[in-house]
Short mmCIF file of C-alpha atoms in Angstrom, two decimals:
data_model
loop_
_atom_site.label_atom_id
_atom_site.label_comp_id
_atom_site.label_asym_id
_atom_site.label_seq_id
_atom_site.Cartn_x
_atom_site.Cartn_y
_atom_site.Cartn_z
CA UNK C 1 -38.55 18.10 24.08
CA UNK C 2 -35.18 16.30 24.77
CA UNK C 3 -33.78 17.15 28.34
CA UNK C 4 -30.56 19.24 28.13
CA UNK C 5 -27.45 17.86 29.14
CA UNK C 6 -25.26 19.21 31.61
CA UNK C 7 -21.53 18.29 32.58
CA UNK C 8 -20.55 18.76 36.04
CA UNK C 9 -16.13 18.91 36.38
CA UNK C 10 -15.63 18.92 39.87
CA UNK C 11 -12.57 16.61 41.81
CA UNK C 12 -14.30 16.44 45.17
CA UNK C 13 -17.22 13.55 44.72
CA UNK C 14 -19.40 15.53 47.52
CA UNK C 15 -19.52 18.81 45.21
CA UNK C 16 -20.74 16.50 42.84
CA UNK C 17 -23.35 14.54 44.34
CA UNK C 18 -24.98 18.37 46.00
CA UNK C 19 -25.12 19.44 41.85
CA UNK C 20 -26.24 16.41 40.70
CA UNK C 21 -29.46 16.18 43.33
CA UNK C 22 -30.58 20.05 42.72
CA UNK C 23 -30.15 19.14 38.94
CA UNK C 24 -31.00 15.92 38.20
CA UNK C 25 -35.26 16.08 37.70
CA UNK C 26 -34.50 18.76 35.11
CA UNK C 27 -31.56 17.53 32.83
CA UNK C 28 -29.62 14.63 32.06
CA UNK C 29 -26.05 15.29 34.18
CA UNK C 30 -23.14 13.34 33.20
CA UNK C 31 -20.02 14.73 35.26
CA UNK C 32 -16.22 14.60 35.30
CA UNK C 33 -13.41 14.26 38.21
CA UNK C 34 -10.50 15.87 36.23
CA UNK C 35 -10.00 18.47 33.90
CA UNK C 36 -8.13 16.01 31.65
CA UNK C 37 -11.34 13.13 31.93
CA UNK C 38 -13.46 16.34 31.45
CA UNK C 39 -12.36 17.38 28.00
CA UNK C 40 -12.69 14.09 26.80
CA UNK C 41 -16.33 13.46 28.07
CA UNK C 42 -17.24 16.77 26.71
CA UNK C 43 -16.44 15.84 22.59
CA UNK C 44 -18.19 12.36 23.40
CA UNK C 45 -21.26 13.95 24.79
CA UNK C 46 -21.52 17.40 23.26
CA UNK C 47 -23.10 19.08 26.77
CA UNK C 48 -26.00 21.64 26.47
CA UNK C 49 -23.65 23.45 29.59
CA UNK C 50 -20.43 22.46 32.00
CA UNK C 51 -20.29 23.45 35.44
CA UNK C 52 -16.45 23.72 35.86
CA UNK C 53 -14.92 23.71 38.97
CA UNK C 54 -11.64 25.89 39.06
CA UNK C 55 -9.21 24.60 41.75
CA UNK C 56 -8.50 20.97 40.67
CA UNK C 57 -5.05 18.64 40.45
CA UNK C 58 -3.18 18.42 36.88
CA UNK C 59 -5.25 20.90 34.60
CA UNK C 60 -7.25 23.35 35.82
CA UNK C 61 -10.68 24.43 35.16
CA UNK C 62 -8.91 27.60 33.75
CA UNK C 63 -7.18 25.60 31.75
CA UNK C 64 -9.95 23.34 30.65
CA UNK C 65 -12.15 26.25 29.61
CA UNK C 66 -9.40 27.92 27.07
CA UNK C 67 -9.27 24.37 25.39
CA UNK C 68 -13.26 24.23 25.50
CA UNK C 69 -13.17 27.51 23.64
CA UNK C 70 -10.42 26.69 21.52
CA UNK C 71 -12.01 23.56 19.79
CA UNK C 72 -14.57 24.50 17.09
CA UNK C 73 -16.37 21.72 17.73
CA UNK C 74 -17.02 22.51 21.88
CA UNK C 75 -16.52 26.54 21.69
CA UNK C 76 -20.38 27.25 21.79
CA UNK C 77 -21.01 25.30 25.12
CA UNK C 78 -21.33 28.02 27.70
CA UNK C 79 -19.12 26.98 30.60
CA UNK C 80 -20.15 28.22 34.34
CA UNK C 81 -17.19 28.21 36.93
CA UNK C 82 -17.71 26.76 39.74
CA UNK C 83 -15.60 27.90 42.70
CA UNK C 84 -15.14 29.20 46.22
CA UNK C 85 -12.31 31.71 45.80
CA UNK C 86 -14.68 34.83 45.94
CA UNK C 87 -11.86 36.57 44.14
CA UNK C 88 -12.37 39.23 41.61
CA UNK C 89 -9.29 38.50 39.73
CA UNK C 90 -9.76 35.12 39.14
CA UNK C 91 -13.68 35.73 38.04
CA UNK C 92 -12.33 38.42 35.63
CA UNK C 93 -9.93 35.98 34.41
CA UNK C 94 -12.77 33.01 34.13
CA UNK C 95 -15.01 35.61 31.95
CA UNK C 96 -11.89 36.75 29.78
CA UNK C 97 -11.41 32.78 28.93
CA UNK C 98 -14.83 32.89 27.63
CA UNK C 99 -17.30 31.42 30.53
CA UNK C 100 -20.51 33.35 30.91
CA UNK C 101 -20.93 32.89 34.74
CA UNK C 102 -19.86 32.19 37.97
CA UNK C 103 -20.95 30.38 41.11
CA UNK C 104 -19.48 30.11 44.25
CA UNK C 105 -19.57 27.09 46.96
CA UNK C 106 -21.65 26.49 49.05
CA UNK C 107 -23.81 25.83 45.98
CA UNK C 108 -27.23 27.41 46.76
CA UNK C 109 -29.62 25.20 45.06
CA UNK C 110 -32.43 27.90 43.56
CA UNK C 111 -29.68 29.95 42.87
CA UNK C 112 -27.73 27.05 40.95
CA UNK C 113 -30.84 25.39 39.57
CA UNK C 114 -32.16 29.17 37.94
CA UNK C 115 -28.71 30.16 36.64
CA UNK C 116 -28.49 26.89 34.67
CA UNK C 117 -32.17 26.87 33.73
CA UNK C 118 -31.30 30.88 32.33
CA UNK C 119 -28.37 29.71 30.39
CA UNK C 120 -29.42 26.58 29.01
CA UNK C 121 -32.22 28.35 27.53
CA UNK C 122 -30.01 30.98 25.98
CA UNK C 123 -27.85 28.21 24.39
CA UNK C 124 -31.26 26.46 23.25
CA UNK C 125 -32.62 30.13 21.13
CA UNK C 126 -29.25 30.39 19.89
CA UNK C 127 -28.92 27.15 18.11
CA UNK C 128 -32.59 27.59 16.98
CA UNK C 129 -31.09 30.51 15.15
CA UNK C 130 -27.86 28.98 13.92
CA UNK C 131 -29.89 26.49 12.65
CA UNK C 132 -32.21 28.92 10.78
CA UNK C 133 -29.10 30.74 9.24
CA UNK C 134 -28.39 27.74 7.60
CA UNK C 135 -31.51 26.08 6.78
CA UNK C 136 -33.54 26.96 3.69
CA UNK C 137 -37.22 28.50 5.05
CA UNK C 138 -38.93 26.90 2.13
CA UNK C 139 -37.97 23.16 2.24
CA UNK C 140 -36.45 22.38 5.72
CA UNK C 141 -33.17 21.20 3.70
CA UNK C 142 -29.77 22.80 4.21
CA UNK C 143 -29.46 25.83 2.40
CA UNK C 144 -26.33 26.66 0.12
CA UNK C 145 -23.90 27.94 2.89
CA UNK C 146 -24.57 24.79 5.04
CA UNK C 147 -23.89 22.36 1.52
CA UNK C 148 -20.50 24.29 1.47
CA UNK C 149 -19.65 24.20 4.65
CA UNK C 150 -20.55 20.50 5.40
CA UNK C 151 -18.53 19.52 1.79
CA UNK C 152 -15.47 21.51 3.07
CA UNK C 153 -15.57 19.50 6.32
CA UNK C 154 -16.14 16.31 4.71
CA UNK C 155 -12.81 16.75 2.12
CA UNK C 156 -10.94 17.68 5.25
CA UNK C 157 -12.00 14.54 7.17
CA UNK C 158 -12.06 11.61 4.26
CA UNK C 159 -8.40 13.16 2.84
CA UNK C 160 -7.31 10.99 6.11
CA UNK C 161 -7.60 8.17 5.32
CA UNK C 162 -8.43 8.80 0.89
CA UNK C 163 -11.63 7.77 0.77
CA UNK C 164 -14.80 8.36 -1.52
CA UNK C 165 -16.50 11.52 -1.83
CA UNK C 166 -19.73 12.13 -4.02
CA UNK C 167 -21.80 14.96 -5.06
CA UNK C 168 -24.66 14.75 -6.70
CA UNK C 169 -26.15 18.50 -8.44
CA UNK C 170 -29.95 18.17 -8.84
CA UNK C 171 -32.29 20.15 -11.66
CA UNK C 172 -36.10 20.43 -11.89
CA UNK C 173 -36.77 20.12 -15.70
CA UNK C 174 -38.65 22.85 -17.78
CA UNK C 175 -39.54 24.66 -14.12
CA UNK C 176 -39.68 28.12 -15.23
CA UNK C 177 -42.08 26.39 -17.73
CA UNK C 178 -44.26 25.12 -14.65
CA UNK C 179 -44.04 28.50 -12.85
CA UNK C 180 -45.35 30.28 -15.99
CA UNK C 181 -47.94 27.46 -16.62
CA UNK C 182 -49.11 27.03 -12.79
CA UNK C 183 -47.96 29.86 -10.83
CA UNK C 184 -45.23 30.40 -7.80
CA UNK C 185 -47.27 28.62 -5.50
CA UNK C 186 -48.06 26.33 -7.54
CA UNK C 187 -44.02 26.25 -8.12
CA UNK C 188 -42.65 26.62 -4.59
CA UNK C 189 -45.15 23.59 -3.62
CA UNK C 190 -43.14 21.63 -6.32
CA UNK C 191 -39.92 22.50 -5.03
CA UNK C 192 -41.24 21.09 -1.69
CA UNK C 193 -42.39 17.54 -2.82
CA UNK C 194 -38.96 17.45 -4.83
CA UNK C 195 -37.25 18.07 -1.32
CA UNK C 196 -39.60 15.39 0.33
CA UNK C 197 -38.78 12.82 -2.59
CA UNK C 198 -34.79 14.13 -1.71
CA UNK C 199 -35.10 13.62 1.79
CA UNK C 200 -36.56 9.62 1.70
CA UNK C 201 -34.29 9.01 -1.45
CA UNK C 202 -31.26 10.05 0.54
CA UNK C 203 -31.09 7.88 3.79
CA UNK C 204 -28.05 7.05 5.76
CA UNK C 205 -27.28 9.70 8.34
CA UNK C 206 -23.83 10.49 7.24
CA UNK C 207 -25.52 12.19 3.78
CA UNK C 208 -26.23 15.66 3.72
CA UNK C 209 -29.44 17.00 1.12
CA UNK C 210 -29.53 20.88 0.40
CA UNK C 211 -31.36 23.41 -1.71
CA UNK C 212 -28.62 24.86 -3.37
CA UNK C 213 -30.72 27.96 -4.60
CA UNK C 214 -33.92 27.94 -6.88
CA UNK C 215 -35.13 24.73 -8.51
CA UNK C 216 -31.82 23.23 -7.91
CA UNK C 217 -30.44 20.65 -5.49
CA UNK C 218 -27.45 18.97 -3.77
CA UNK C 219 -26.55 16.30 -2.13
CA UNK C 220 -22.81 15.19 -0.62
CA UNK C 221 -22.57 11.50 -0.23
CA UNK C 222 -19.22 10.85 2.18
CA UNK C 223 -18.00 7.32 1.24
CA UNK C 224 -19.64 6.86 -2.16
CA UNK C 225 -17.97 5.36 -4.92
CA UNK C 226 -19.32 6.08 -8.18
CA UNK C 227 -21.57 3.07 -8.60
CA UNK C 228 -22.98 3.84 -4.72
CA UNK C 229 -23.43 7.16 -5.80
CA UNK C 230 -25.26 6.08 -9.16
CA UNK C 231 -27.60 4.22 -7.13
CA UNK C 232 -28.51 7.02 -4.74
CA UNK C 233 -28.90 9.06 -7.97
CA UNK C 234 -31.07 6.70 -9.34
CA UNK C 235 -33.62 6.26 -6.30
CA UNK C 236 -33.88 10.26 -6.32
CA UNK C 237 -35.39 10.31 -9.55
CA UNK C 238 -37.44 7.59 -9.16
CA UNK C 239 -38.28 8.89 -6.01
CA UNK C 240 -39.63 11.77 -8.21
CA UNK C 241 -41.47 10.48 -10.41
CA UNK C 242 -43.89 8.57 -8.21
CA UNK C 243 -44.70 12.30 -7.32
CA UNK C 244 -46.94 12.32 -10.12
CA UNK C 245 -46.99 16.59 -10.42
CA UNK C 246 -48.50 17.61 -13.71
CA UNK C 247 -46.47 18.99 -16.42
CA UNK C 248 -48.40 20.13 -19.02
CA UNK C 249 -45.42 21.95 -20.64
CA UNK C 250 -42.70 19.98 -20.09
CA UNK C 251 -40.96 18.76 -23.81
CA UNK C 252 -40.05 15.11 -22.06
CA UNK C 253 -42.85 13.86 -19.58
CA UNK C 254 -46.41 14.84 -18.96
CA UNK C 255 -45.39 14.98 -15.34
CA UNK C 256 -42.28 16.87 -13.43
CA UNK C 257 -38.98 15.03 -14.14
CA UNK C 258 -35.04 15.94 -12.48
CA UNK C 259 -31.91 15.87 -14.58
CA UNK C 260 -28.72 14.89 -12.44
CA UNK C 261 -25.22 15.07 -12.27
CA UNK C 262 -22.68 12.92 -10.25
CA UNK C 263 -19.44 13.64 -9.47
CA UNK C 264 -17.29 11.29 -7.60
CA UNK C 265 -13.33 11.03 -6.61
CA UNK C 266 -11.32 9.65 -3.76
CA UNK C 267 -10.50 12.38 -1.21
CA UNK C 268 -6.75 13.90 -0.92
CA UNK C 269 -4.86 16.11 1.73
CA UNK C 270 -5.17 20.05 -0.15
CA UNK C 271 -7.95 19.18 -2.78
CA UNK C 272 -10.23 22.07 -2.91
CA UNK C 273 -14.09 21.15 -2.05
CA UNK C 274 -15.45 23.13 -4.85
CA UNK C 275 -13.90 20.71 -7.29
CA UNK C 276 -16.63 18.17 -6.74
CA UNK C 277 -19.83 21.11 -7.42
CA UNK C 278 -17.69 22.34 -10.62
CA UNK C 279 -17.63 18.30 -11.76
CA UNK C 280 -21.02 17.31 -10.69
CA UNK C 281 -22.27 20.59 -12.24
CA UNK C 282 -20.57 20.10 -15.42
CA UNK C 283 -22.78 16.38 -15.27
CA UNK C 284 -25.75 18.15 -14.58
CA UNK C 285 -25.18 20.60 -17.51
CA UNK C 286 -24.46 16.90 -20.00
CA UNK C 287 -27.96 15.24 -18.54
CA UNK C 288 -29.68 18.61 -19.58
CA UNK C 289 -28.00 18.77 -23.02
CA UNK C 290 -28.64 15.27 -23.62
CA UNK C 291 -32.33 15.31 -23.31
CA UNK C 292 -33.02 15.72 -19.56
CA UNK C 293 -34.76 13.63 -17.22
CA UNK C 294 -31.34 11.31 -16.58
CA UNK C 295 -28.21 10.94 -14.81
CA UNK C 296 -24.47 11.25 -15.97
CA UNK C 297 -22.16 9.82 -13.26
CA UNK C 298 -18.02 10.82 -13.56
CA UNK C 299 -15.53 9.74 -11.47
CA UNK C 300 -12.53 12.85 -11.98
CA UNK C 301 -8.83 12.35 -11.73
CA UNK C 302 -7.86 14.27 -8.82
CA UNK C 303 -4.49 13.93 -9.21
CA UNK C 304 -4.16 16.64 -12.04
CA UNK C 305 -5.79 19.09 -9.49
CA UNK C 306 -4.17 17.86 -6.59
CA UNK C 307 -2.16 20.56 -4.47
CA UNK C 308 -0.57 19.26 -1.29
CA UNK C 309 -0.12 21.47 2.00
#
């Protein structure tokens, strides 16, 4: 299991070094000398937990925890104050910021050591359950809500700078044909090997694969271009094929096939996210009417649906 990370935000080096040595055989401990150094060490490493310490020149650990909990990206990192003040007011205000604990100097090392090892653990079951709300039980892909999500983020971030977006919609041909033929375990074993031949078809780290709800797929490519995204397409259903699962009832291939719809367009400031599932589903829906098992790739004029903030 990877060791959890913790930041330590302290100005005095000695508070540090006491932290570091009670902590150090457990986790990996990166640390921080100012609030401002603090917030910026915490979006490059993503910490597991910060130990903040409250009294400290230019911002405050106060301070430094309402911008923690402000950022989406940071606001699920429990944050433990640090401090010697002993003050009630100043703990109620901590916990009102959003910081689940306190500690007061002296640090008391088993008292330190179990209060991180409590809350790091708490953090670690609630991302295991995050993560289960948005992955789909049956494949291991992201489900639907995690596709839409992840696509709404992505239009956000590549409107920056206008750059390629592609979806690709994936459908199992004849399934409900297989299911009838072969049964639903026979069927939900399908759907599995389709989402293994997904998951080594679609390989840079940037690309996100989901199961976007029965024998259908998705997959949002940031930074394809149409002919990138073609090519990704492409290596999906051939990906598929080598599968080799008997179809004994499918009208096109003795053996389960995919039809597959593209949809690609270059990323603008107020462009809606659903715009690229409505495209790439309206190239799925051509592949199926044109005899299945094949791929229809669009690129869509974005400036007709374009509607600046």
């Amino acid at each position: 299991m990877t060791r959890a990370t913790i930041l330590i935000v302290d100005d005095e080096i000695s508070n540090i070094e006491i932290m570091n040595a009670v902590l150090e055989d457990d986790y990996e401990v990166c640390f921080s000398t100012s609030g401002e150094q603090a917030l910026e060490t915490a979006r490059t490493t993503l910490p597991d937990l910060v130990l903040l310490d409250v009294l400290m020149p230019g911002i405050d650990g106060f301070e430094v925890c309402r911008q923690l909990k402000a950022d989406p990206l940071l606001a699920d990192i429990p944050v433990i104050f640090t401090t010697g003040l002993g003050d009630t007011a100043d703990e109620m205000r901590g916990l009102s910021l959003g910081a689940i604990d306190y500690v007061t100097k002296p640090i008391q090392p088993a008292i330190l050591r179990a209060r991180v090892g409590n809350h790091v653990e708490l953090k670690r079951l609630r991302d295991q359950l995050a993560n289960m709300a948005v992955t789909d039980a049956l494949t291991g892909l992201s489900n639907r809500r995690q596709m839409e999500k992840a696509l709404h983020s992505e239009t956000g971030r590549l409107a920056r700078t206008g750059d390629w977006l592609s979806v690709i919609m994936i459908d199992i041909d004849f399934f409900k044909q297989f299911n009838d033929t072969y049964g639903h375990p026979a069927g939900d074993r399908c759907i599995s090997m389709v989402a293994s031949a997904l998951t080594r078809a679609v390989k840079r780290a940037s690309d996100l694969s989901a199961r976007y709800g029965g024998e259908e797929f998705a997959c949002i490519l940031p930074g394809a271009d149409p002919h990138g995204a073609q090519l990704v397409a492409q290596e999906i259903k051939l990906q598929v094929q080598s599968l080799n699962i008997p179809h004994e009832r499918s009208q096109i291939s003795p053996f389960i096939t995919v039809s597959i719809g593209v949809a690609s367009a270059r990323c603008l400031p107020g462009m809606a996210a659903d715009q690229w599932i409505g495209h790439a589903d309206r190239q799925l829906y051509q592949s199926k009417h044109g005899g299945r098992n094949r791929i229809t790739v669009a690129e869509f004029d974005n400036t007709a649906e374009y509607c600046p903030t």
